[in-house]
Short mmCIF file of C-alpha atoms in Angstrom, two decimals:
data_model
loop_
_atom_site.label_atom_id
_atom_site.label_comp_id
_atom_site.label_asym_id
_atom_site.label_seq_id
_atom_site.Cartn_x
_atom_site.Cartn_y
_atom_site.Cartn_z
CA UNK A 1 94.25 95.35 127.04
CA UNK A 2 94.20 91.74 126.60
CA UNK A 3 96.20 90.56 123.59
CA UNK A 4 98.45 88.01 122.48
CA UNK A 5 101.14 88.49 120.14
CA UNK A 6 101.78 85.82 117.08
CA UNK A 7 104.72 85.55 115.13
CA UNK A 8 106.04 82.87 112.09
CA UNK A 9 109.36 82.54 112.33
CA UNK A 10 112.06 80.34 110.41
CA UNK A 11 116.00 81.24 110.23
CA UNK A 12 115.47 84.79 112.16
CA UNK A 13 118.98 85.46 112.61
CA UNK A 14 120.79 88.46 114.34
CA UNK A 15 117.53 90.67 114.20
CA UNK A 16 115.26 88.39 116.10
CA UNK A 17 117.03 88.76 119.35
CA UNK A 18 116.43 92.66 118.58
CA UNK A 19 112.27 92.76 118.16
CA UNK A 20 112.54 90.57 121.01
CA UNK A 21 114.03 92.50 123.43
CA UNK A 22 111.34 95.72 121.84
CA UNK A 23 109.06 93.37 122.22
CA UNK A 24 109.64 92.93 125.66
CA UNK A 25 110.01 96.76 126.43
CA UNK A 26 106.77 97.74 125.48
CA UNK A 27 104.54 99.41 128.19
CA UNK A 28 101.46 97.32 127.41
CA UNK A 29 103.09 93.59 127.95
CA UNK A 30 101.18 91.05 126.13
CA UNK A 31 99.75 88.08 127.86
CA UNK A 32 101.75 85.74 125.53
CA UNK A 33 103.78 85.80 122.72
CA UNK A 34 102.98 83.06 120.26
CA UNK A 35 106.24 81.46 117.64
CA UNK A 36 105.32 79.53 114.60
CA UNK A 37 108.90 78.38 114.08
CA UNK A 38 108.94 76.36 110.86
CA UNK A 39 111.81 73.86 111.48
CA UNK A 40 114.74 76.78 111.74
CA UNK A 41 117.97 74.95 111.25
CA UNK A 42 119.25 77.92 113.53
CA UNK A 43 118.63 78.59 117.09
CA UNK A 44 115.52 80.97 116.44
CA UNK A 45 112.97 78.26 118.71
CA UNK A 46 115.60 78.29 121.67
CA UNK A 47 116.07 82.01 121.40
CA UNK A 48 112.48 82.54 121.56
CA UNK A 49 112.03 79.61 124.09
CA UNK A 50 114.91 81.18 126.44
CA UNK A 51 112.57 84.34 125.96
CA UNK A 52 110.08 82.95 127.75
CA UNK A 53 107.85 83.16 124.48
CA UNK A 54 105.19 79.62 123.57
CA UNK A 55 106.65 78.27 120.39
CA UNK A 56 105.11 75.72 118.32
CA UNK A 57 107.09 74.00 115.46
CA UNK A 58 106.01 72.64 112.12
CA UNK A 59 107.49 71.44 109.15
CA UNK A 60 108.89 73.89 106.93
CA UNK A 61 107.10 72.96 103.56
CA UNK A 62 103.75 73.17 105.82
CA UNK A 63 104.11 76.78 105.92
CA UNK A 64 101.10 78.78 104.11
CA UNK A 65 100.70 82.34 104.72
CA UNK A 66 97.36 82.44 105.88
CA UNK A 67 96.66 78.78 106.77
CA UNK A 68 99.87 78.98 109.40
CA UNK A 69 98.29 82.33 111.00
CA UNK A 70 95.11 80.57 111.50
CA UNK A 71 96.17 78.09 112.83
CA UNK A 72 98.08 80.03 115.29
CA UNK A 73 94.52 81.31 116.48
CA UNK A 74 93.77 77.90 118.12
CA UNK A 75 96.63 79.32 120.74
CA UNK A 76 95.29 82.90 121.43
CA UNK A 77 92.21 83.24 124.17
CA UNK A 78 92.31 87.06 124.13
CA UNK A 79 90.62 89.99 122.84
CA UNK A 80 93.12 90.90 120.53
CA UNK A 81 95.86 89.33 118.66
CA UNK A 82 98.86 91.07 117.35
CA UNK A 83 100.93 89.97 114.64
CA UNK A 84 104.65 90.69 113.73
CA UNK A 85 107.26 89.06 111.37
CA UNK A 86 110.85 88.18 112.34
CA UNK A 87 111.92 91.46 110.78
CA UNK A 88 110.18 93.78 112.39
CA UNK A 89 111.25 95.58 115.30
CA UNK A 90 109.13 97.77 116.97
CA UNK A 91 110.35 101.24 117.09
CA UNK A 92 109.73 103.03 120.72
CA UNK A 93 108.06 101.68 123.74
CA UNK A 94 104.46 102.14 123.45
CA UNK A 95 103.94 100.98 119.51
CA UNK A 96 101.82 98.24 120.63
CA UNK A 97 99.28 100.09 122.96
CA UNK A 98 99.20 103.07 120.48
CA UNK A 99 97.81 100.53 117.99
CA UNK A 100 94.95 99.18 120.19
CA UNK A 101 93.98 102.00 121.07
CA UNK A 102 92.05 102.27 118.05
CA UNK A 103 89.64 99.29 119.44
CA UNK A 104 88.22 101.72 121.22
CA UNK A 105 85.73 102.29 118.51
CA UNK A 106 83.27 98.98 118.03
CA UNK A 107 83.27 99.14 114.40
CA UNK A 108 87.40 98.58 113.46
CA UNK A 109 88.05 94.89 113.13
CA UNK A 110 91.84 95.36 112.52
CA UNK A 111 94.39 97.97 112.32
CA UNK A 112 98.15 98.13 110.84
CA UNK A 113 101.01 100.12 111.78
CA UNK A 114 103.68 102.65 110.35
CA UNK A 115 106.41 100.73 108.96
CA UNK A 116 109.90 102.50 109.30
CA UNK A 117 113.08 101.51 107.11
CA UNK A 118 115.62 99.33 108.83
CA UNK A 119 118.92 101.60 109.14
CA UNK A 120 120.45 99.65 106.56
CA UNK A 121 117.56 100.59 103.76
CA UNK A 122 118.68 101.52 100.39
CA UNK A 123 116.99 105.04 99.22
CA UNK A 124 114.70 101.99 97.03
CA UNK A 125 113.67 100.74 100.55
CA UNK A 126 113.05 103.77 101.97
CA UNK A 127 111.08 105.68 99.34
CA UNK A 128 108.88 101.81 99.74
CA UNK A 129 107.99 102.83 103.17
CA UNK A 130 107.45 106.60 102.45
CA UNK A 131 105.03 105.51 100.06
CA UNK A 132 103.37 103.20 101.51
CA UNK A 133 103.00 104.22 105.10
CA UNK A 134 102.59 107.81 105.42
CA UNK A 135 102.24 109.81 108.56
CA UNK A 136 98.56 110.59 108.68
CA UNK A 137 96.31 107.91 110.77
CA UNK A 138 92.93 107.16 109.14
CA UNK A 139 89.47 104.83 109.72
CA UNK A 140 88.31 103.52 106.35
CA UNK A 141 84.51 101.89 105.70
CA UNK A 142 83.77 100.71 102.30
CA UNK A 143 81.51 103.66 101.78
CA UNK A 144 84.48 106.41 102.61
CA UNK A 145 86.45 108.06 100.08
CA UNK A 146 89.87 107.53 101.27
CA UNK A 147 91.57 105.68 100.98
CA UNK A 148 90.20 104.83 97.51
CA UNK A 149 90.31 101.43 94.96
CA UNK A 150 91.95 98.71 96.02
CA UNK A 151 94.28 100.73 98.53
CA UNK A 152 91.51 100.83 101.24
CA UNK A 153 92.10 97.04 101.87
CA UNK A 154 95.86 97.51 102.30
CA UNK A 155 97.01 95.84 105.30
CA UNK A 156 100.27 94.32 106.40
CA UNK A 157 100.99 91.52 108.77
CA UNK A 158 104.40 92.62 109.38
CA UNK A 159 102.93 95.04 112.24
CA UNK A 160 98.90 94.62 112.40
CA UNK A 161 96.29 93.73 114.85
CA UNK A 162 92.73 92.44 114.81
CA UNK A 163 90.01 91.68 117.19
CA UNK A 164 89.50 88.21 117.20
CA UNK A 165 85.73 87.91 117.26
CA UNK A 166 85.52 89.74 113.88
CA UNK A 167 88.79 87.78 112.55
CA UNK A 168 87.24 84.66 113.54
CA UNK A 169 83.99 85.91 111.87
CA UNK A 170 84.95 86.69 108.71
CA UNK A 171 86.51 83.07 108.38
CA UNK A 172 90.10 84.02 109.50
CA UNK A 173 93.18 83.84 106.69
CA UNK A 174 92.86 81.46 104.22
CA UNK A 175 95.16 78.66 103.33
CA UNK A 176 96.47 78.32 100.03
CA UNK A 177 97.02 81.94 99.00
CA UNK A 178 100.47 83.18 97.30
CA UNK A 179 100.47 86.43 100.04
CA UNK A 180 98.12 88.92 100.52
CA UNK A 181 96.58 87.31 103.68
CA UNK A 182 96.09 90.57 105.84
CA UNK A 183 94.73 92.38 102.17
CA UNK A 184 92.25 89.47 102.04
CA UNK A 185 91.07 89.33 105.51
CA UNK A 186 90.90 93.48 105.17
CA UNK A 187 88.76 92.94 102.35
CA UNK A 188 86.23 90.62 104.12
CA UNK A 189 85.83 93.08 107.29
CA UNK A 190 85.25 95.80 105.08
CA UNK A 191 82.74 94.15 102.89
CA UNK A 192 81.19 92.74 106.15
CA UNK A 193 80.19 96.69 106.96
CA UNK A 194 83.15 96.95 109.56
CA UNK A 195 86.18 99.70 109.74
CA UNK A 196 89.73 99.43 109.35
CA UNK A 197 92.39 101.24 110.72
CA UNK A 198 95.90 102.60 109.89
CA UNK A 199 97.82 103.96 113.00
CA UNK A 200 100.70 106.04 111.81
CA UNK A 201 102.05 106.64 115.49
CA UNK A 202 102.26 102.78 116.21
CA UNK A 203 105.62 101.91 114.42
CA UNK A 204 108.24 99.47 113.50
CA UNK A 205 111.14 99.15 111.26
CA UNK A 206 110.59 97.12 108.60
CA UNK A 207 112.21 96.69 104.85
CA UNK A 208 113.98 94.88 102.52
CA UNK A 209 116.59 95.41 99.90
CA UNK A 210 115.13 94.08 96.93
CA UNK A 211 117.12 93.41 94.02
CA UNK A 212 115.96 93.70 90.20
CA UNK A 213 115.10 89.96 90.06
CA UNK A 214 113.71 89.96 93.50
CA UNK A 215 110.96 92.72 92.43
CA UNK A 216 109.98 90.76 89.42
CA UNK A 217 108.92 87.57 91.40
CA UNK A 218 107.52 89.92 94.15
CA UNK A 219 105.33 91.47 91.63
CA UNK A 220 105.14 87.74 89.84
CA UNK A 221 103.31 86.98 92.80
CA UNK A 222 101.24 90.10 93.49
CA UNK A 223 99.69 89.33 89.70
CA UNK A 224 98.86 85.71 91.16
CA UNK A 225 96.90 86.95 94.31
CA UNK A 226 94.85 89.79 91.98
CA UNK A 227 94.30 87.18 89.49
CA UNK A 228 92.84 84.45 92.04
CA UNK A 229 91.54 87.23 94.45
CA UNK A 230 89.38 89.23 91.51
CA UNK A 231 86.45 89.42 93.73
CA UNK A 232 88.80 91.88 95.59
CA UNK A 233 89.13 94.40 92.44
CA UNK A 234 85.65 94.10 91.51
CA UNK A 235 84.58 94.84 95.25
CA UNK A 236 86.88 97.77 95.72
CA UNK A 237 88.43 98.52 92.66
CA UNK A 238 91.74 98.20 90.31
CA UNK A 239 95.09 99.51 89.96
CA UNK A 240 95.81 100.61 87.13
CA UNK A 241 97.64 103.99 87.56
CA UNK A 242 99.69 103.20 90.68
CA UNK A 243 102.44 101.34 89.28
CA UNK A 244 103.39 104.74 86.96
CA UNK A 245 102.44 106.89 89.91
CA UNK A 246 105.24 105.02 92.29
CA UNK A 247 108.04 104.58 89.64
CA UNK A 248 107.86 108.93 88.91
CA UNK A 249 107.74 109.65 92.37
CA UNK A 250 110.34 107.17 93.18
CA UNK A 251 112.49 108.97 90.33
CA UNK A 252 111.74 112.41 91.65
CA UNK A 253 112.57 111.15 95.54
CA UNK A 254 116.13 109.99 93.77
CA UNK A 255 116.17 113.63 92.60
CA UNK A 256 115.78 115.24 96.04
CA UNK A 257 118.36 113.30 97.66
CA UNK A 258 120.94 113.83 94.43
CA UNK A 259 120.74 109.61 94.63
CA UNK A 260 121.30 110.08 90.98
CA UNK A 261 123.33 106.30 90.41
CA UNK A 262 120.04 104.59 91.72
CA UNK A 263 117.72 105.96 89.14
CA UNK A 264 119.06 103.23 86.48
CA UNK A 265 118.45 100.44 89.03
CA UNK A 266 114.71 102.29 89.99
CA UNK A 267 114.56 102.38 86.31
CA UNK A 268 114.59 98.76 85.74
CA UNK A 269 113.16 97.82 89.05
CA UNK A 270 109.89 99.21 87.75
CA UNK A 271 110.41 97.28 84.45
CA UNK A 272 110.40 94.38 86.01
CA UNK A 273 107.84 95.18 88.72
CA UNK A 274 105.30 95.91 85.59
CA UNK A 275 106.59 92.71 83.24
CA UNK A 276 106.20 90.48 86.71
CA UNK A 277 102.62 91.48 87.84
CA UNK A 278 101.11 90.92 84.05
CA UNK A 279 102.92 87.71 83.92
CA UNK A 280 101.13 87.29 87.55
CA UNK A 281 97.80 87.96 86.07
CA UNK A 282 98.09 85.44 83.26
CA UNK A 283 99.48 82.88 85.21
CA UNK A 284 97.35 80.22 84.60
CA UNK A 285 99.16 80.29 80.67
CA UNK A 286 102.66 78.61 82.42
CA UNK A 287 103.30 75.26 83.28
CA UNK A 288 103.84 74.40 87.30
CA UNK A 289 107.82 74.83 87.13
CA UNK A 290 107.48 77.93 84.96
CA UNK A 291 105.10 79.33 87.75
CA UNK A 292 107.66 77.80 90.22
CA UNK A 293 110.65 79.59 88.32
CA UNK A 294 108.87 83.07 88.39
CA UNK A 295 107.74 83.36 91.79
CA UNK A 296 109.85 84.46 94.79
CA UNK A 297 107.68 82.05 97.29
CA UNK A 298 108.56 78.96 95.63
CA UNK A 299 106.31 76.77 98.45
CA UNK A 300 102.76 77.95 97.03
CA UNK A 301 103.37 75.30 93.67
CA UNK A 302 103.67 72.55 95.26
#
């Protein structure tokens, strides 16, 4: 198929030469790989340059979430384009075909991937990705039942793929959002009477570590997009429930695993996951360097 590959980059370190080289081993090759570097002070560019990958650098406080990706689109002729992160290495050597496979029906505009822990995943980390990214495949319309609320528009850019008529049809990503970017765009080929997709067998490893104060500006931010993105909750639905939901079956996963030393840090984790997004949704009652202070992606207050 003919696709292109996109990827932001800035300060990869040791991983990137990793979802390189399974970049590079994949049985369906891309016809070009596409860096965003934003002014590493590292040798990320050269790495990917050396690669043989096209890399395009811009200033670091340029960097916007969507606006970057879309901007990335002026560099992709194909079909399809196919976007990573840094962090994300894909897991055996046909995760990229098994995704676009899905094109095969007319009516998906994008599709996103299984995301795996890294090795090095906390039982936090993993129970994330258990959550999140289960091992059942689906196709999703507005009008289907599952998955339901806000949920159906989940999407992540960390492993996802779109075809780039429809992307370019529903407007692309937009600049100037906190995250959320792949959510949004979900949300507008949804409401536009198209499908998405989630492809369990298309994977790649992908987590973080979060601490305690990390989760609270995550969340911080999540309450931003929701609050600016409302049309998104009143088109598909809230949230209310899920938060609860996560932090007892997080708890019970703790259980199973006899992880029993984590369950005060899960404990306050989902404190300050729940004391983060409300602050998030009532926002617009800080001042710019309280916003600033409470937000993990510092760049959006500028």
């Amino acid at each position: 198929m003919n696709i292109t590959v996109v990827i932001p980059t800035y300060n990869a370190g040791p991983m990137w030469q990793e979802a390189i080289l399974a970049i590079k081993r994949q049985t369906l090759c891309p016809a070009k790989v596409v860096v965003i570097d934003s002014s590493s002070t590292d040798n990320t560019a050269q790495i990917a340059l050396d690669s043989g990958f096209e890399v395009h650098v811009i200033d670091k406080a340029n960097f916007d979430h969507g606006g970057t990706r879309s901007s990335a689109l002026k560099f992709v002729d194909t079909e399809f384009v196919v976007f990573l992160t840094q962090d994300a290495v894909l897991n055996g050597l046909e995760d990229i075909s098994q995704l676009l496979m899905v094109f095969q029906n007319e009516l998906i505009g994008a599709a996103y991937g299984r995301q795996l822990p890294h090795f090095d995943a906390n039982p936090l980390a993993k129970y994330a990705r258990e959550n999140s990214y289960g091992n059942e495949s689906y196709i999703t319309t507005l009008s289907d039942e599952h998955p339901k609320g806000f949920r159906k528009a989940f999407m992540s850019n960390s492993f996802a793929a779109y075809r780039l008529s429809v992307l370019n049809d529903v407007g692309g990503f937009p600049s100037k959002l906190i995250l959320g970017e792949d959510s949004f765009v979900a949300a507008k080929i949804l409401t536009s009477g198209r499908a998405v997709a989630y492809v369990a067998e298309a994977c790649v490893r992908h987590s973080h570590n979060y601490s305690v104060n990390e989760e609270f500006k995550r969340y911080f931010d999540i309450g931003v997009f929701h609050s600016t993105q409302s049309w998104m909750l009143d088109e598909l639905g809230g949230v209310e429930g899920e938060g609860v939901k996560f932090a007892l079956g997080q708890l019970r996963y703790l259980c199973s695993l006899s992880k029993f030393y984590y369950m005060p840090v899960s404990f306050f984790s989902s404190i300050a996951k729940y004391v983060g997004y409300r602050l998030g949704r009532n926002y617009h009652v800080f001042s710019l360097a309280q916003c600033r202070k409470l937000s993990m992606y510092k760049s959006y207050w500028s």
